[in-house]
């Protein structure tokens, strides 16, 4: 069995345009970069000193009414545990709470509102929210601020505290 030709074959040459690589400029990247740079400038504005575990440990063993160790985690996170002598004031309510009068603050949170010149150490889970808390406090006139940068994760690893099972 063979192939039969049914008619003349036409051939056409197709000419394709020459392809050149095109780099597309994404203007939204520029905006994102500007926003990140603005956040970096804000972070550079934090004047809070960093507190190490070795510096914090004695403060927890001999608490002072003139010094505050504030846990800015949310209440459900605090259920996992907290650093001795700390009080909880979640970052989500910190800006408004620092503007409350002293009596309303004590009634709502159960401890005295720190004065603007008192030593305040903030911590959270990993050190990011505590850095933000320092910035919020600074913008509200607080001057003696510290960030326990290692925060809860550092404390538990050094104290041998095991996180609760999920």
Short mmCIF file of N, CA and C in Angstrom, two decimals:
data_model
loop_
_atom_site.label_atom_id
_atom_site.label_comp_id
_atom_site.label_asym_id
_atom_site.label_seq_id
_atom_site.Cartn_x
_atom_site.Cartn_y
_atom_site.Cartn_z
N UNK A 1 0.84 -1.14 0.00
CA UNK A 1 0.00 0.00 0.00
C UNK A 1 0.90 1.22 0.00
N UNK A 2 0.59 2.16 -0.83
CA UNK A 2 1.39 3.36 -0.96
C UNK A 2 0.55 4.59 -0.70
N UNK A 3 1.23 5.69 -0.75
CA UNK A 3 0.56 6.97 -0.54
C UNK A 3 0.30 7.60 -1.89
N UNK A 4 -0.84 8.10 -2.07
CA UNK A 4 -1.18 8.74 -3.33
C UNK A 4 -1.17 10.24 -3.14
N UNK A 5 -0.73 10.93 -4.17
CA UNK A 5 -0.73 12.40 -4.12
C UNK A 5 -2.07 12.88 -4.63
N UNK A 6 -2.62 13.79 -3.89
CA UNK A 6 -3.91 14.29 -4.31
C UNK A 6 -3.78 15.59 -5.08
N UNK A 7 -2.67 16.21 -5.08
CA UNK A 7 -2.50 17.44 -5.80
C UNK A 7 -1.17 18.07 -5.47
N UNK A 8 -0.90 19.20 -6.07
CA UNK A 8 0.39 19.84 -5.82
C UNK A 8 0.46 20.34 -4.36
N UNK A 9 1.63 20.26 -3.79
CA UNK A 9 1.87 20.72 -2.42
C UNK A 9 2.39 22.14 -2.47
N UNK A 10 1.78 22.96 -1.67
CA UNK A 10 2.22 24.35 -1.58
C UNK A 10 3.01 24.52 -0.28
N UNK A 11 4.04 25.26 -0.37
CA UNK A 11 4.78 25.54 0.85
C UNK A 11 4.86 27.03 1.00
N UNK A 12 4.79 27.45 2.21
CA UNK A 12 4.89 28.88 2.49
C UNK A 12 5.93 29.07 3.58
N UNK A 13 6.65 30.11 3.44
CA UNK A 13 7.66 30.41 4.44
C UNK A 13 7.07 31.46 5.39
N UNK A 14 7.06 31.11 6.63
CA UNK A 14 6.52 32.02 7.64
C UNK A 14 7.70 32.77 8.26
N UNK A 15 7.59 34.08 8.27
CA UNK A 15 8.65 34.89 8.87
C UNK A 15 8.14 35.41 10.21
N UNK A 16 8.84 35.03 11.25
CA UNK A 16 8.47 35.47 12.59
C UNK A 16 9.29 36.70 12.95
N UNK A 17 8.70 37.59 13.70
CA UNK A 17 9.48 38.76 14.12
C UNK A 17 10.59 38.31 15.07
N UNK A 18 11.66 39.06 15.03
CA UNK A 18 12.79 38.74 15.89
C UNK A 18 12.38 39.02 17.34
N UNK A 19 12.57 38.05 18.21
CA UNK A 19 12.19 38.20 19.60
C UNK A 19 13.35 38.79 20.39
N UNK A 20 13.03 39.79 21.15
CA UNK A 20 14.06 40.38 22.02
C UNK A 20 13.54 40.32 23.45
N UNK A 21 14.43 40.10 24.37
CA UNK A 21 13.97 40.04 25.76
C UNK A 21 13.46 41.42 26.21
N UNK A 22 12.38 41.39 26.94
CA UNK A 22 11.79 42.62 27.43
C UNK A 22 11.77 42.55 28.95
N UNK A 23 12.27 43.58 29.57
CA UNK A 23 12.22 43.68 31.02
C UNK A 23 11.10 44.64 31.36
N UNK A 24 10.16 44.14 32.09
CA UNK A 24 9.01 44.96 32.44
C UNK A 24 9.28 45.65 33.77
N UNK A 25 9.06 46.92 33.81
CA UNK A 25 9.24 47.70 35.04
C UNK A 25 7.95 47.65 35.83
N UNK A 26 8.06 47.16 37.04
CA UNK A 26 6.89 47.08 37.91
C UNK A 26 6.94 48.25 38.88
N UNK A 27 6.13 49.24 38.64
CA UNK A 27 6.17 50.45 39.45
C UNK A 27 5.71 50.21 40.88
N UNK A 28 4.93 49.15 41.11
CA UNK A 28 4.47 48.88 42.48
C UNK A 28 5.64 48.46 43.36
N UNK A 29 6.68 47.86 42.78
CA UNK A 29 7.86 47.50 43.57
C UNK A 29 8.48 48.75 44.16
N UNK A 30 8.50 49.80 43.38
CA UNK A 30 9.09 51.04 43.86
C UNK A 30 8.31 51.57 45.06
N UNK A 31 7.00 51.49 45.00
CA UNK A 31 6.17 51.95 46.11
C UNK A 31 6.41 51.08 47.34
N UNK A 32 6.47 49.76 47.14
CA UNK A 32 6.74 48.86 48.26
C UNK A 32 8.09 49.18 48.89
N UNK A 33 9.07 49.43 48.04
CA UNK A 33 10.41 49.75 48.55
C UNK A 33 10.37 51.04 49.36
N UNK A 34 9.64 52.04 48.88
CA UNK A 34 9.52 53.30 49.62
C UNK A 34 8.84 53.07 50.97
N UNK A 35 7.82 52.23 50.99
CA UNK A 35 7.13 51.95 52.25
C UNK A 35 8.06 51.25 53.23
N UNK A 36 8.85 50.29 52.73
CA UNK A 36 9.80 49.60 53.60
C UNK A 36 10.85 50.56 54.13
N UNK A 37 11.32 51.47 53.28
CA UNK A 37 12.30 52.44 53.73
C UNK A 37 11.71 53.35 54.79
N UNK A 38 10.45 53.71 54.64
CA UNK A 38 9.79 54.55 55.65
C UNK A 38 9.68 53.80 56.97
N UNK A 39 9.37 52.50 56.91
CA UNK A 39 9.32 51.69 58.13
C UNK A 39 10.70 51.61 58.77
N UNK A 40 11.74 51.46 57.95
CA UNK A 40 13.10 51.42 58.48
C UNK A 40 13.44 52.72 59.18
N UNK A 41 13.02 53.85 58.60
CA UNK A 41 13.27 55.13 59.25
C UNK A 41 12.56 55.18 60.60
N UNK A 42 11.33 54.64 60.66
CA UNK A 42 10.59 54.61 61.91
C UNK A 42 11.35 53.76 62.92
N UNK A 43 11.85 52.61 62.49
CA UNK A 43 12.60 51.74 63.40
C UNK A 43 13.87 52.41 63.88
N UNK A 44 14.51 53.17 63.02
CA UNK A 44 15.73 53.86 63.42
C UNK A 44 15.44 54.92 64.47
N UNK A 45 14.17 55.31 64.56
CA UNK A 45 13.78 56.33 65.51
C UNK A 45 13.60 55.78 66.92
N UNK A 46 13.55 54.45 67.07
CA UNK A 46 13.40 53.86 68.39
C UNK A 46 14.66 54.14 69.19
N UNK A 47 14.53 54.76 70.31
CA UNK A 47 15.69 55.02 71.15
C UNK A 47 15.80 54.01 72.28
N UNK A 48 14.97 53.00 72.26
CA UNK A 48 14.99 52.02 73.34
C UNK A 48 16.31 51.25 73.33
N UNK A 49 16.82 51.09 74.51
CA UNK A 49 18.03 50.29 74.65
C UNK A 49 17.64 48.82 74.68
N UNK A 50 18.55 48.00 74.21
CA UNK A 50 18.32 46.56 74.19
C UNK A 50 18.75 45.99 75.54
N UNK A 51 17.91 45.14 76.10
CA UNK A 51 18.22 44.50 77.37
C UNK A 51 18.47 43.02 77.10
N UNK A 52 19.52 42.48 77.65
CA UNK A 52 19.85 41.07 77.47
C UNK A 52 19.21 40.24 78.59
N UNK A 53 19.22 38.94 78.42
CA UNK A 53 18.72 38.02 79.44
C UNK A 53 19.47 38.25 80.75
N UNK A 54 20.79 38.38 80.66
CA UNK A 54 21.62 38.55 81.86
C UNK A 54 21.28 39.85 82.61
N UNK A 55 20.87 40.86 81.88
CA UNK A 55 20.47 42.12 82.51
C UNK A 55 19.04 42.05 83.07
N UNK A 56 18.19 41.27 82.42
CA UNK A 56 16.79 41.18 82.85
C UNK A 56 16.61 40.26 84.06
N UNK A 57 17.32 39.17 84.11
CA UNK A 57 17.13 38.15 85.15
C UNK A 57 17.12 38.75 86.56
N UNK A 58 18.10 39.59 86.95
CA UNK A 58 18.07 40.15 88.31
C UNK A 58 16.84 41.03 88.56
N UNK A 59 16.34 41.68 87.54
CA UNK A 59 15.15 42.53 87.70
C UNK A 59 13.92 41.68 88.03
N UNK A 60 13.88 40.45 87.55
CA UNK A 60 12.74 39.57 87.84
C UNK A 60 12.84 38.97 89.23
N UNK A 61 14.06 38.87 89.75
CA UNK A 61 14.26 38.29 91.08
C UNK A 61 14.05 39.32 92.19
N UNK A 62 14.26 40.58 91.88
CA UNK A 62 14.06 41.66 92.85
C UNK A 62 13.22 42.76 92.19
N UNK A 63 11.93 42.50 91.99
CA UNK A 63 11.10 43.51 91.33
C UNK A 63 11.00 44.79 92.16
N UNK A 64 10.82 45.88 91.46
CA UNK A 64 10.69 47.18 92.10
C UNK A 64 9.40 47.84 91.64
N UNK A 65 8.70 48.53 92.54
CA UNK A 65 7.47 49.21 92.12
C UNK A 65 7.74 50.37 91.17
N UNK A 66 8.99 50.78 91.07
CA UNK A 66 9.35 51.89 90.17
C UNK A 66 9.81 51.41 88.80
N UNK A 67 9.82 50.10 88.59
CA UNK A 67 10.25 49.54 87.30
C UNK A 67 9.18 48.59 86.81
N UNK A 68 8.91 48.64 85.52
CA UNK A 68 7.86 47.81 84.94
C UNK A 68 8.44 46.87 83.91
N UNK A 69 8.00 45.62 83.97
CA UNK A 69 8.29 44.63 82.94
C UNK A 69 6.95 44.33 82.30
N UNK A 70 6.77 44.79 81.07
CA UNK A 70 5.45 44.70 80.41
C UNK A 70 5.50 43.72 79.24
N UNK A 71 4.61 42.74 79.33
CA UNK A 71 4.43 41.73 78.29
C UNK A 71 3.37 42.26 77.33
N UNK A 72 3.75 42.49 76.07
CA UNK A 72 2.81 43.07 75.11
C UNK A 72 2.13 42.01 74.23
N UNK A 73 2.27 40.73 74.62
CA UNK A 73 1.56 39.68 73.88
C UNK A 73 0.07 39.75 74.20
N UNK A 74 -0.72 39.11 73.36
CA UNK A 74 -2.16 39.05 73.57
C UNK A 74 -2.45 38.06 74.72
N UNK A 75 -3.58 38.24 75.42
CA UNK A 75 -3.89 37.38 76.58
C UNK A 75 -3.84 35.89 76.29
N UNK A 76 -4.27 35.45 75.11
CA UNK A 76 -4.22 34.02 74.81
C UNK A 76 -2.78 33.51 74.71
N UNK A 77 -1.84 34.36 74.33
CA UNK A 77 -0.43 33.97 74.30
C UNK A 77 0.15 33.91 75.70
N UNK A 78 -0.31 34.78 76.57
CA UNK A 78 0.19 34.84 77.95
C UNK A 78 -0.19 33.56 78.71
N UNK A 79 -1.24 32.88 78.27
CA UNK A 79 -1.63 31.62 78.91
C UNK A 79 -0.51 30.58 78.84
N UNK A 80 0.40 30.72 77.89
CA UNK A 80 1.53 29.80 77.77
C UNK A 80 2.55 30.01 78.89
N UNK A 81 2.49 31.16 79.51
CA UNK A 81 3.42 31.49 80.58
C UNK A 81 3.89 32.91 80.42
N UNK A 82 4.55 33.40 81.47
CA UNK A 82 5.07 34.76 81.42
C UNK A 82 6.32 34.85 82.28
N UNK A 83 7.08 35.89 82.07
CA UNK A 83 8.29 36.12 82.84
C UNK A 83 7.88 36.61 84.23
N UNK A 84 8.49 36.07 85.29
CA UNK A 84 8.13 36.50 86.65
C UNK A 84 8.19 38.01 86.81
N UNK A 85 7.27 38.55 87.53
CA UNK A 85 7.10 39.97 87.87
C UNK A 85 6.58 40.83 86.71
N UNK A 86 6.22 40.19 85.59
CA UNK A 86 5.72 40.98 84.45
C UNK A 86 4.21 41.21 84.58
N UNK A 87 3.76 42.23 83.90
CA UNK A 87 2.33 42.53 83.78
C UNK A 87 1.99 42.52 82.29
N UNK A 88 0.74 42.23 81.98
CA UNK A 88 0.33 42.15 80.58
C UNK A 88 -0.40 43.41 80.15
N UNK A 89 0.08 43.99 79.07
CA UNK A 89 -0.56 45.14 78.44
C UNK A 89 -0.37 44.95 76.93
N UNK A 90 -1.34 44.31 76.26
CA UNK A 90 -1.18 43.95 74.85
C UNK A 90 -0.87 45.15 73.96
N UNK A 91 -0.02 44.91 72.99
CA UNK A 91 0.34 45.96 72.03
C UNK A 91 -0.89 46.53 71.35
N UNK A 92 -1.90 45.70 71.14
CA UNK A 92 -3.11 46.16 70.44
C UNK A 92 -3.85 47.26 71.21
N UNK A 93 -3.66 47.35 72.52
CA UNK A 93 -4.33 48.39 73.30
C UNK A 93 -3.35 49.41 73.88
N UNK A 94 -2.08 49.21 73.65
CA UNK A 94 -1.06 50.07 74.25
C UNK A 94 -1.22 51.55 73.91
N UNK A 95 -1.39 51.93 72.63
CA UNK A 95 -1.49 53.36 72.33
C UNK A 95 -2.61 54.07 73.10
N UNK A 96 -3.78 53.46 73.14
CA UNK A 96 -4.91 54.07 73.85
C UNK A 96 -4.71 54.05 75.36
N UNK A 97 -4.13 52.96 75.87
CA UNK A 97 -3.98 52.84 77.32
C UNK A 97 -2.98 53.85 77.88
N UNK A 98 -1.95 54.19 77.11
CA UNK A 98 -0.96 55.16 77.59
C UNK A 98 -1.55 56.57 77.68
N UNK A 99 -2.68 56.78 77.03
CA UNK A 99 -3.34 58.08 77.08
C UNK A 99 -4.45 58.15 78.12
N UNK A 100 -4.68 57.04 78.82
CA UNK A 100 -5.72 57.02 79.86
C UNK A 100 -5.22 57.74 81.11
N UNK A 101 -6.17 58.22 81.91
CA UNK A 101 -5.73 58.78 83.19
C UNK A 101 -5.37 57.61 84.12
N UNK A 102 -4.61 57.90 85.16
CA UNK A 102 -4.05 56.85 86.03
C UNK A 102 -5.13 55.99 86.69
N UNK A 103 -6.22 56.59 87.13
CA UNK A 103 -7.28 55.83 87.81
C UNK A 103 -7.97 54.87 86.85
N UNK A 104 -8.30 55.33 85.66
CA UNK A 104 -8.96 54.46 84.67
C UNK A 104 -8.02 53.34 84.23
N UNK A 105 -6.74 53.66 84.10
CA UNK A 105 -5.74 52.66 83.72
C UNK A 105 -5.69 51.56 84.77
N UNK A 106 -5.57 51.94 86.04
CA UNK A 106 -5.48 50.94 87.11
C UNK A 106 -6.74 50.09 87.18
N UNK A 107 -7.90 50.71 87.01
CA UNK A 107 -9.15 49.96 87.05
C UNK A 107 -9.23 48.95 85.91
N UNK A 108 -8.78 49.34 84.75
CA UNK A 108 -8.87 48.45 83.58
C UNK A 108 -7.82 47.35 83.58
N UNK A 109 -6.58 47.66 83.98
CA UNK A 109 -5.49 46.69 83.85
C UNK A 109 -5.03 46.08 85.16
N UNK A 110 -5.42 46.65 86.30
CA UNK A 110 -5.10 46.04 87.58
C UNK A 110 -3.73 46.38 88.13
N UNK A 111 -3.04 47.32 87.53
CA UNK A 111 -1.76 47.80 88.07
C UNK A 111 -1.62 49.28 87.75
N UNK A 112 -0.72 49.92 88.50
CA UNK A 112 -0.53 51.36 88.33
C UNK A 112 0.01 51.68 86.94
N UNK A 113 -0.43 52.77 86.41
CA UNK A 113 0.08 53.23 85.11
C UNK A 113 1.52 53.75 85.32
N UNK A 114 2.46 53.29 84.48
CA UNK A 114 3.83 53.79 84.62
C UNK A 114 3.90 55.29 84.35
N UNK A 115 4.72 55.98 85.14
CA UNK A 115 4.97 57.39 84.86
C UNK A 115 5.91 57.47 83.67
N UNK A 116 5.92 58.59 83.02
CA UNK A 116 6.73 58.73 81.80
C UNK A 116 8.23 58.64 82.05
N UNK A 117 8.68 58.87 83.29
CA UNK A 117 10.11 58.80 83.58
C UNK A 117 10.54 57.47 84.21
N UNK A 118 9.58 56.58 84.48
CA UNK A 118 9.92 55.30 85.10
C UNK A 118 10.51 54.33 84.08
N UNK A 119 11.33 53.42 84.59
CA UNK A 119 11.92 52.40 83.72
C UNK A 119 10.83 51.43 83.27
N UNK A 120 10.76 51.22 81.96
CA UNK A 120 9.79 50.29 81.40
C UNK A 120 10.54 49.36 80.44
N UNK A 121 10.42 48.06 80.69
CA UNK A 121 11.00 47.04 79.82
C UNK A 121 9.84 46.33 79.13
N UNK A 122 9.89 46.28 77.81
CA UNK A 122 8.86 45.58 77.05
C UNK A 122 9.41 44.25 76.54
N UNK A 123 8.54 43.24 76.51
CA UNK A 123 8.88 41.99 75.84
C UNK A 123 7.62 41.42 75.19
N UNK A 124 7.83 40.50 74.26
CA UNK A 124 6.72 39.84 73.56
C UNK A 124 7.13 38.39 73.35
N UNK A 125 6.85 37.85 72.20
CA UNK A 125 7.24 36.48 71.90
C UNK A 125 8.67 36.43 71.37
N UNK A 126 8.97 37.30 70.39
CA UNK A 126 10.27 37.22 69.73
C UNK A 126 11.04 38.53 69.69
N UNK A 127 10.46 39.61 70.13
CA UNK A 127 11.16 40.89 70.17
C UNK A 127 10.68 41.92 69.17
N UNK A 128 9.82 41.55 68.25
CA UNK A 128 9.35 42.51 67.25
C UNK A 128 8.28 43.43 67.81
N UNK A 129 7.27 42.84 68.44
CA UNK A 129 6.20 43.68 69.00
C UNK A 129 6.72 44.53 70.16
N UNK A 130 7.69 44.00 70.90
CA UNK A 130 8.24 44.79 72.01
C UNK A 130 8.99 46.01 71.48
N UNK A 131 9.64 45.87 70.33
CA UNK A 131 10.30 47.02 69.71
C UNK A 131 9.25 48.05 69.29
N UNK A 132 8.14 47.58 68.74
CA UNK A 132 7.05 48.49 68.37
C UNK A 132 6.47 49.16 69.61
N UNK A 133 6.36 48.41 70.70
CA UNK A 133 5.84 48.97 71.95
C UNK A 133 6.75 50.09 72.45
N UNK A 134 8.05 49.89 72.33
CA UNK A 134 9.00 50.95 72.73
C UNK A 134 8.76 52.21 71.91
N UNK A 135 8.52 52.03 70.63
CA UNK A 135 8.28 53.18 69.77
C UNK A 135 6.99 53.89 70.16
N UNK A 136 5.94 53.12 70.42
CA UNK A 136 4.66 53.70 70.83
C UNK A 136 4.83 54.48 72.13
N UNK A 137 5.53 53.88 73.09
CA UNK A 137 5.73 54.54 74.38
C UNK A 137 6.56 55.81 74.22
N UNK A 138 7.58 55.74 73.38
CA UNK A 138 8.42 56.92 73.15
C UNK A 138 7.58 58.06 72.57
N UNK A 139 6.73 57.73 71.62
CA UNK A 139 5.89 58.74 70.99
C UNK A 139 4.84 59.30 71.96
N UNK A 140 4.63 58.59 73.07
CA UNK A 140 3.71 59.07 74.11
C UNK A 140 4.45 59.70 75.28
N UNK A 141 5.72 60.02 75.08
CA UNK A 141 6.46 60.77 76.09
C UNK A 141 7.27 59.96 77.08
N UNK A 142 7.30 58.65 76.95
CA UNK A 142 8.09 57.83 77.87
C UNK A 142 9.56 57.90 77.47
N UNK A 143 10.44 57.97 78.47
CA UNK A 143 11.85 58.24 78.18
C UNK A 143 12.81 57.15 78.61
N UNK A 144 12.42 56.30 79.55
CA UNK A 144 13.34 55.31 80.11
C UNK A 144 12.92 53.91 79.65
N UNK A 145 13.12 53.64 78.36
CA UNK A 145 12.57 52.44 77.73
C UNK A 145 13.65 51.42 77.40
N UNK A 146 13.26 50.14 77.55
CA UNK A 146 14.14 49.03 77.19
C UNK A 146 13.34 48.01 76.41
N UNK A 147 14.01 47.33 75.50
CA UNK A 147 13.41 46.24 74.75
C UNK A 147 14.18 44.97 75.08
N UNK A 148 13.50 44.00 75.71
CA UNK A 148 14.12 42.68 75.90
C UNK A 148 13.97 41.98 74.56
N UNK A 149 14.98 42.13 73.74
CA UNK A 149 14.90 41.71 72.34
C UNK A 149 14.70 40.20 72.19
N UNK A 150 15.28 39.41 73.06
CA UNK A 150 15.11 37.96 72.98
C UNK A 150 13.70 37.53 73.34
N UNK A 151 13.08 38.29 74.21
CA UNK A 151 11.70 38.11 74.64
C UNK A 151 11.40 36.70 75.14
N UNK A 152 10.15 36.28 75.02
CA UNK A 152 9.69 35.02 75.60
C UNK A 152 10.46 33.82 75.06
N UNK A 153 10.76 33.79 73.78
CA UNK A 153 11.48 32.65 73.22
C UNK A 153 12.86 32.50 73.85
N UNK A 154 13.56 33.60 74.05
CA UNK A 154 14.87 33.58 74.69
C UNK A 154 14.74 33.16 76.15
N UNK A 155 13.77 33.74 76.84
CA UNK A 155 13.58 33.44 78.26
C UNK A 155 13.32 31.94 78.46
N UNK A 156 12.41 31.37 77.68
CA UNK A 156 12.06 29.96 77.86
C UNK A 156 13.23 29.05 77.52
N UNK A 157 14.02 29.40 76.52
CA UNK A 157 15.17 28.55 76.18
C UNK A 157 16.23 28.59 77.27
N UNK A 158 16.42 29.74 77.90
CA UNK A 158 17.44 29.87 78.95
C UNK A 158 16.96 29.35 80.30
N UNK A 159 15.67 29.44 80.54
CA UNK A 159 15.12 28.99 81.82
C UNK A 159 14.71 27.52 81.78
N UNK A 160 14.78 26.91 80.61
CA UNK A 160 14.40 25.51 80.49
C UNK A 160 12.90 25.28 80.55
N UNK A 161 12.14 26.30 80.22
CA UNK A 161 10.68 26.18 80.21
C UNK A 161 10.27 25.54 78.89
N UNK A 162 9.48 24.50 78.98
CA UNK A 162 9.00 23.83 77.77
C UNK A 162 7.69 24.45 77.33
N UNK A 163 7.57 24.78 76.02
CA UNK A 163 6.29 25.31 75.55
C UNK A 163 5.20 24.26 75.66
N UNK A 164 3.95 24.67 75.88
CA UNK A 164 2.86 23.70 76.01
C UNK A 164 2.66 22.93 74.72
N UNK A 165 2.23 21.68 74.85
CA UNK A 165 1.97 20.85 73.67
C UNK A 165 0.71 21.33 72.98
N UNK A 166 0.73 21.25 71.64
CA UNK A 166 -0.45 21.68 70.88
C UNK A 166 -1.46 20.57 70.82
#
